[in-house]
Amino acid sequence: MAQSNSPTRVVVVGGGLAGLASTMKLTELGAQVDLISLTPVKRSHSVCAQGGINSCNDATRQLGDDEWKHLDDTVYGGDFLNHQPPVKEMAYWAPKVIELMDRLGVPFNRTGEGFIDRRRFGGTLYKRTAFAGATTGQQLLYALDEQVRRQEAEGNVRKFEFWDFLGPIQDETGRCRGVVAQDMVSMEIKAFPADAVVVATGGCGLIYGRSTMSVFCTGSAASRCFQVGAKYANAEFIQVHPTAIPGADKLRLMSESARGEGGRVWVPRTPQDSRGPRDIPEADRYYFLEERYPEYGNLVPRDIATREIFDICVNEGLSVEDDRMCVYLDLTHIPRHELDRKLGGILEIYEKFQGVDPRDEPMKIFPAVHYSMGGLWADYVKGEDGGLEAGAPRNHMTSIDGLYAIGECDYHYHGANRLGANSLLSCIFTGLFTGSSIMNYSASQKSGADDVPQSLLDSAVKAEQDRHDHLLNGNAGSDENPYLIHQELGDLMTRVATVVRRNDQLEEAIKKVDELHERAMKVSLADTGSWTNQNVIFAKSLQDMFPLAKALLKGALQRDECRGAHFKPDFKKPSLTSEDPVERRRQAEAWCDEFEANNEKYLKSTVATWNASTNQPDLAYEDVDTTLIPPRPRLYGLVGAEAIEEVWNERAAKKLAQSKSGSGLVGAN
Amino acid sequence: MIALDPSTKKRPEFINVRVRRQDAPGEAPYWELHKIKYEPEMNVISVLQRIAAQSTNRDGKKVTPVAWDCGCLEEVCGSCTMVINGRVRQSCSALVDRLLADNPDEVVLEPMSKFPVVRDLVVDRARLFQGLERVKAWVPVDSYYNMGSGERILREDQERNYPLSQCMSCGCCLEACPQYTKIELTQKPGETDQEFEARKQAAHSEAFVGPHAISQAMLFNNHPTGKSLAGERLDALEGPGGLASCGNAQNCVAVCPKEIPLTTSIARAGRATTLHAIKKWFDK
């Protein structure tokens, strides 16, 4: 932009909440945006988000809530793996994000008086979550889609829908100068020069074959950036949502809002009780979350709920059905009218796909892969107040200069476990917040979109054309079928890398994935045509799933601990056993020593770099910024939690006193 | 887990699937038969996935996989609309057991007929989205900065608007609408892509805008800030391809998978345009 006087040109890849929020904000700041998406942006996977979006609000403030507590719930829920400055910034922006979305026309549910209604979500004790029925993601996405359409009508946005992002274009200094993408209809491959590029392409659930994600969520866009040098962080942290409807083609989400509105999870106390759920009296029902976690009940954080449901079915043998694992999620005690008003959208899904009305009959649900907390490594600049410095060009820039990552496909905000209703917030927040950073970055560059040498664009297109042609014609003798390989990959990943992880299984899976990767590189396609060839698009995305799958498995193998969504029973910290107060105290001290030693070793982000020569990820570790809130043990449901907490608080107080006297400051935070 | 009538509990070993295929725009469509193994709880998406994986037709001949469009598989994204056993609907929520109960012999899949076919079951619905632009289906806020909260909205208004805002642009209503007719243009020799695009847009903006867009116009006309464009939206609905083109067949509301009260929106739009016209006449 600096040399030529044409406006800043930004390519945004991905048209979900993050991509649309980014596009909307960038156009407001004067940029011209090329928006590239696999699907018409209105159909992006954000439409499926159901429950709501968090912010502290006027009502919760009167109960003692504030943005700091939202920050605390987020980092505590995330098991302290989140860098705290970005989370702080997000929590402090949250009320503003809700207000903006309200102004944009999102039909949030209202109280009788006309204020935005709120409900409770897991991992917090406050009613922070604003919602639009049970289709909040859909409503938020549509509001942003409408604003982008408005900007498109004004000539500020060009949409390239049904285009597949093939990779960033880098110049000799490594700076990102645009992208290469392919028209999924005509199969034309084209370069899009730009001042800066934003990747907002969501999660990678399809690595698991079946998940709650859409067919667009292959992770291939992030993988394509990873394979050309962008770092990928915390790949092993995949959230398994506690409640989903198992299905043959996909696992359909049953939002946490069902529990937020009073839904209760239970199983019959008798294994495979043959009575219908409504005929089972209260005394014969085991409300295991409520019994085991009296404070949070059905709204414990997701990692806990998921493990408990798994435990009930696998270890206790109390699954509702004998040939398939599931538990009841019961809403039948809530008045129909109330259910329709607040949860209509999701209840219809259950009704349509299962043929049972969940207003009359408890739903049968089981955990499912849901959210990628890891993603492209992204930088940030810490501000003086402990949050982020607004407008700093490095905010959310990947390790490739000029390439930004936002939304679910970056690794910030959620740590080891995502709190419900924080994902919509993180997507919109990053989209809005990075606008000025990207503009400032572009303005500081000596050359921009107009100055990208034609030869650079041509060679980038040629490399992709070669890959494409090779896929169509290069493996004539092979009979490898990409769909079948995908099934194998999905089954394997689901078996070894979801709720419970064991090192021997991970090691074995790594070998198996290497083999599958090799086989995927020589798939033979049934369709070699040059018009809407979905076969070749799928084959490419399948091949690109492997680098992420490898980073995920290797990251999981090397992390010998339990942290949030990553749970290794072999490294579980035991409960306290002694009843004797002195001995119990000693055990608590030992527990805390061990906890600190473990944090010393593992309270780090895994950062993967792709090594093209070995076809493997290389892993390194970075320290987590925990300067705002010191890490503390997450003690949900642990026997002896009070004793451990007591010891821990004494230690924390001592440390605080030491640091104060050491620095001579009084009252420092 | 799916509750079935006892009569449908007899399961076939295989399912016959008849697909109307078309290799590219302008080419002749043809029928192709597939035979796939029956599995419990299948929907049309999983049927198409099996067809893609086996890539042979019923006679065992190698064929290209059938192209189709899908996304969330939860009936929210609106991608997978097609005509199944003669009825337009989402293929993800079309459960095979139910389809077989209606027609035990085969499942028939066809692309929507009101949009140009791109390939097989994939159609080009750009015109549908252009309809939203025609009626300015957005809230014209001043800026995307933090300007405090929006206006208070009564629960009654929210509950009136919420169903309309669930429109997922799937196109079922347009397929069922007798007044919404197909527009398919081909690029002329020597015509640039831009010129062709402009000619398409011009053709689309004269033709019937469709029930989905009318309903969206009513949604935004009922929003405290959105209504600042109410006049322009009503102007668009009074113009060519607007409300006057609606024949009141009421098919749209019958097929809408989200049960959006489209005909109520159309009736409201009718009253609003009438009032708008009178007001304009007095303002002259």
Coordinates of C-alpha atoms in Angstrom, one line a residue, chain A residues 232-483:
Chain A
Y232 CA 1.1 -25.2 14.7
A233 CA 0.5 -25.2 18.4
N234 CA -1.2 -27.5 21.0
A235 CA -2.5 -29.9 18.3
E236 CA -3.2 -32.6 20.9
F237 CA -5.9 -30.5 22.5
I238 CA -9.1 -31.6 20.9
Q239 CA -12.3 -31.1 22.8
V240 CA -14.8 -34.0 23.0
H241 CA -18.2 -32.5 23.7
P242 CA -20.1 -34.5 26.4
T243 CA -23.4 -34.6 24.7
A244 CA -24.0 -35.5 21.0
I245 CA -26.4 -37.7 19.1
P246 CA -24.5 -40.6 17.6
G247 CA -25.2 -41.0 13.9
A248 CA -23.9 -43.1 11.0
D249 CA -22.8 -40.2 8.9
K250 CA -22.0 -37.7 11.6
L251 CA -22.3 -36.9 15.3
R252 CA -24.9 -34.2 15.9
L253 CA -24.3 -31.8 18.7
M254 CA -26.7 -31.5 21.6
S255 CA -25.8 -28.1 23.0
E256 CA -24.6 -27.5 26.5
S257 CA -27.5 -25.1 26.7
A258 CA -29.8 -28.0 27.2
R259 CA -28.1 -28.5 30.6
G260 CA -27.8 -24.7 31.0
E261 CA -31.6 -24.5 30.9
G262 CA -31.9 -27.3 33.5
G263 CA -31.3 -30.5 31.6
R264 CA -30.2 -33.4 33.8
V265 CA -27.9 -36.2 32.9
W266 CA -28.6 -39.6 34.4
V267 CA -28.5 -43.4 34.0
P268 CA -30.6 -46.1 35.6
R269 CA -28.8 -47.5 38.7
T270 CA -29.5 -51.0 37.4
P271 CA -27.4 -51.8 34.4
Q272 CA -29.5 -51.8 31.2
D273 CA -32.7 -51.4 33.1
S274 CA -35.4 -52.7 30.8
R275 CA -38.0 -50.2 31.9
G276 CA -38.7 -47.1 29.8
P277 CA -37.0 -44.0 31.2
R278 CA -40.3 -42.5 32.4
D279 CA -41.2 -45.6 34.3
I280 CA -37.9 -45.5 36.3
P281 CA -38.6 -43.8 39.7
E282 CA -36.3 -41.1 41.0
A283 CA -34.7 -43.5 43.6
D284 CA -33.6 -45.8 40.8
R285 CA -31.9 -43.0 38.8
Y286 CA -28.3 -42.1 39.1
Y287 CA -27.7 -38.4 38.5
F288 CA -24.0 -38.9 38.5
L289 CA -22.8 -35.4 37.7
E290 CA -25.0 -33.9 40.4
E291 CA -23.9 -36.4 43.0
R292 CA -20.2 -36.2 42.2
Y293 CA -20.0 -32.4 41.6
P294 CA -22.6 -30.8 43.9
E295 CA -21.5 -27.2 43.2
Y296 CA -21.5 -27.3 39.4
G297 CA -23.7 -30.3 38.9
N298 CA -24.6 -30.9 35.3
L299 CA -22.6 -27.8 34.4
V300 CA -19.1 -29.0 35.2
P301 CA -16.6 -28.0 32.5
R302 CA -16.8 -30.2 29.3
D303 CA -13.7 -32.2 29.9
I304 CA -15.0 -33.3 33.2
A305 CA -18.5 -34.1 32.0
T306 CA -17.1 -36.0 29.0
R307 CA -14.9 -38.2 31.2
E308 CA -17.6 -38.9 33.6
I309 CA -20.0 -40.1 30.9
F310 CA -17.3 -42.2 29.5
D311 CA -16.5 -43.6 33.0
I312 CA -20.2 -44.4 33.7
C313 CA -20.5 -46.3 30.4
V314 CA -17.1 -48.0 30.2
N315 CA -16.0 -48.6 33.7
E316 CA -19.3 -48.8 35.6
G317 CA -21.1 -50.6 32.8
L318 CA -24.2 -48.4 33.3
S319 CA -24.8 -47.4 29.6
V320 CA -28.5 -47.1 28.9
E321 CA -28.2 -49.6 26.0
D322 CA -26.2 -52.7 26.1
D323 CA -24.8 -52.7 22.5
R324 CA -24.1 -49.0 22.3
M325 CA -22.8 -46.5 24.8
C326 CA -25.2 -43.6 25.8
V327 CA -26.7 -41.9 28.8
Y328 CA -29.9 -40.0 29.3
L329 CA -30.1 -36.2 28.9
D330 CA -33.4 -35.4 30.4
L331 CA -35.5 -32.2 29.7
T332 CA -38.9 -33.7 30.3
H333 CA -39.4 -31.9 33.6
I334 CA -39.3 -28.5 32.0
P335 CA -42.5 -27.0 30.6
R336 CA -42.9 -27.5 26.8
H337 CA -43.5 -23.8 26.2
E338 CA -40.2 -22.9 27.9
L339 CA -38.3 -25.5 26.0
D340 CA -39.7 -24.3 22.6
R341 CA -38.8 -20.7 23.4
K342 CA -35.2 -21.4 24.5
L343 CA -34.1 -24.7 23.0
G344 CA -36.5 -25.2 20.0
G345 CA -33.7 -25.4 17.4
I346 CA -31.8 -28.3 19.0
L347 CA -34.9 -30.2 20.1
E348 CA -36.0 -30.2 16.4
I349 CA -32.7 -31.7 15.4
Y350 CA -33.2 -34.5 17.9
E351 CA -36.7 -35.0 16.8
K352 CA -35.9 -35.0 13.1
F353 CA -33.0 -37.3 13.2
Q354 CA -34.1 -39.7 16.0
G355 CA -37.8 -39.6 15.5
V356 CA -38.4 -39.1 19.2
D357 CA -39.7 -36.0 20.9
P358 CA -37.2 -34.9 23.6
R359 CA -39.9 -32.9 25.3
D360 CA -41.6 -36.2 26.2
E361 CA -38.7 -38.7 26.3
P362 CA -35.2 -38.2 27.6
M363 CA -32.6 -38.0 24.9
K364 CA -29.9 -40.6 24.5
I365 CA -26.5 -39.0 24.1
F366 CA -22.8 -39.7 24.1
P367 CA -19.6 -37.6 23.8
A368 CA -18.2 -36.6 20.3
V369 CA -15.2 -34.8 18.9
H370 CA -16.2 -31.2 18.8
Y371 CA -13.5 -28.5 18.9
S372 CA -9.8 -28.0 18.0
M373 CA -8.3 -25.9 20.8
G374 CA -4.9 -26.1 19.1
G375 CA -4.2 -24.4 15.8
L376 CA -1.8 -22.2 13.9
W377 CA 0.6 -20.6 16.3
A378 CA -0.1 -16.9 16.4
D379 CA 1.8 -14.0 18.0
Y380 CA 0.6 -11.2 20.1
V381 CA 1.9 -8.0 21.7
K382 CA 1.2 -7.6 25.4
G383 CA -0.2 -4.2 26.4
E384 CA 0.6 -2.2 29.5
D385 CA -2.6 -3.3 31.2
G386 CA -1.8 -7.0 30.8
G387 CA -4.1 -7.4 27.8
L388 CA -3.1 -6.8 24.2
E389 CA -1.8 -3.7 22.6
A390 CA -4.5 -2.6 20.2
G391 CA -3.3 -2.2 16.6
A392 CA 0.1 -3.8 17.1
P393 CA 0.8 -5.5 13.7
R394 CA 2.0 -8.7 15.3
N395 CA -1.3 -9.5 17.0
H396 CA -2.4 -12.9 15.6
M397 CA 0.3 -13.0 13.0
T398 CA 1.5 -16.6 12.4
S399 CA 5.2 -17.4 12.1
I400 CA 4.9 -16.4 8.4
D401 CA 5.2 -12.6 8.1
G402 CA 1.9 -11.1 6.8
L403 CA -0.1 -14.2 7.4
Y404 CA -2.7 -14.0 10.2
A405 CA -4.7 -16.7 11.9
I406 CA -7.9 -16.1 13.8
G407 CA -10.9 -18.0 15.1
E408 CA -10.9 -21.7 15.8
C409 CA -7.9 -22.2 13.5
D410 CA -5.5 -20.3 15.8
Y411 CA -4.4 -21.7 19.2
H412 CA -5.3 -18.9 21.6
Y413 CA -8.0 -18.4 24.2
H414 CA -9.1 -22.0 25.1
G415 CA -6.0 -23.6 26.6
A416 CA -6.5 -27.3 27.4
N417 CA -10.2 -27.1 27.5
R418 CA -12.7 -24.7 26.0
L419 CA -15.5 -23.2 28.1
G420 CA -18.9 -23.4 26.5
A421 CA -20.0 -20.2 24.7
N422 CA -16.5 -18.8 24.5
S423 CA -15.8 -20.0 21.0
L424 CA -18.3 -17.6 19.3
L425 CA -16.8 -14.9 21.4
S426 CA -13.2 -15.7 20.4
C427 CA -14.1 -15.8 16.7
I428 CA -15.9 -12.5 16.6
F429 CA -13.4 -10.8 18.9
T430 CA -10.3 -11.9 16.9
G431 CA -12.0 -10.8 13.7
L432 CA -12.8 -7.4 15.0
F433 CA -9.7 -6.8 17.1
T434 CA -7.1 -7.7 14.4
G435 CA -8.6 -5.3 11.8
S436 CA -6.4 -2.4 12.9
S437 CA -3.3 -4.7 13.4
I438 CA -3.6 -5.9 9.8
M439 CA -4.1 -2.3 8.5
N440 CA -1.1 -1.1 10.4
Y441 CA 1.0 -4.0 9.2
S442 CA 0.1 -3.3 5.6
A443 CA 0.8 0.5 6.0
S444 CA 4.3 -0.3 7.3
Q445 CA 5.3 -2.4 4.3
K446 CA 7.3 -0.9 1.4
S447 CA 5.5 -2.9 -1.2
G448 CA 2.0 -4.3 -1.4
A449 CA -0.5 -6.3 -3.4
D450 CA 0.2 -4.3 -6.6
D451 CA 4.0 -4.9 -6.5
V452 CA 4.0 -8.7 -6.2
P453 CA 6.2 -9.9 -9.1
Q454 CA 4.2 -11.8 -11.7
S455 CA 6.9 -14.5 -11.7
L456 CA 6.1 -15.2 -8.1
L457 CA 2.4 -15.6 -8.7
D458 CA 3.0 -17.7 -11.8
S459 CA 5.3 -20.1 -10.1
A460 CA 3.0 -20.5 -7.1
V461 CA 0.1 -21.3 -9.5
K462 CA 2.3 -23.7 -11.4
A463 CA 3.3 -25.7 -8.3
E464 CA -0.4 -26.2 -7.4
Q465 CA -1.3 -27.1 -11.0
D466 CA 1.4 -29.7 -11.0
R467 CA 0.1 -31.2 -7.7
H468 CA -3.4 -31.2 -9.2
D469 CA -2.4 -32.8 -12.5
H470 CA -0.3 -35.4 -10.6
L471 CA -3.3 -36.4 -8.5
L472 CA -5.5 -36.8 -11.6
N473 CA -3.1 -38.8 -13.7
G474 CA 0.0 -39.7 -11.6
N475 CA -1.0 -42.9 -9.9
A476 CA -2.5 -44.9 -12.7
G477 CA -1.6 -48.4 -11.3
S478 CA -2.8 -47.7 -7.8
D479 CA -6.2 -48.7 -6.4
E480 CA -6.1 -46.6 -3.2
N481 CA -9.5 -45.1 -2.5
P482 CA -9.4 -41.7 -0.7
Y483 CA -12.7 -42.3 1.0

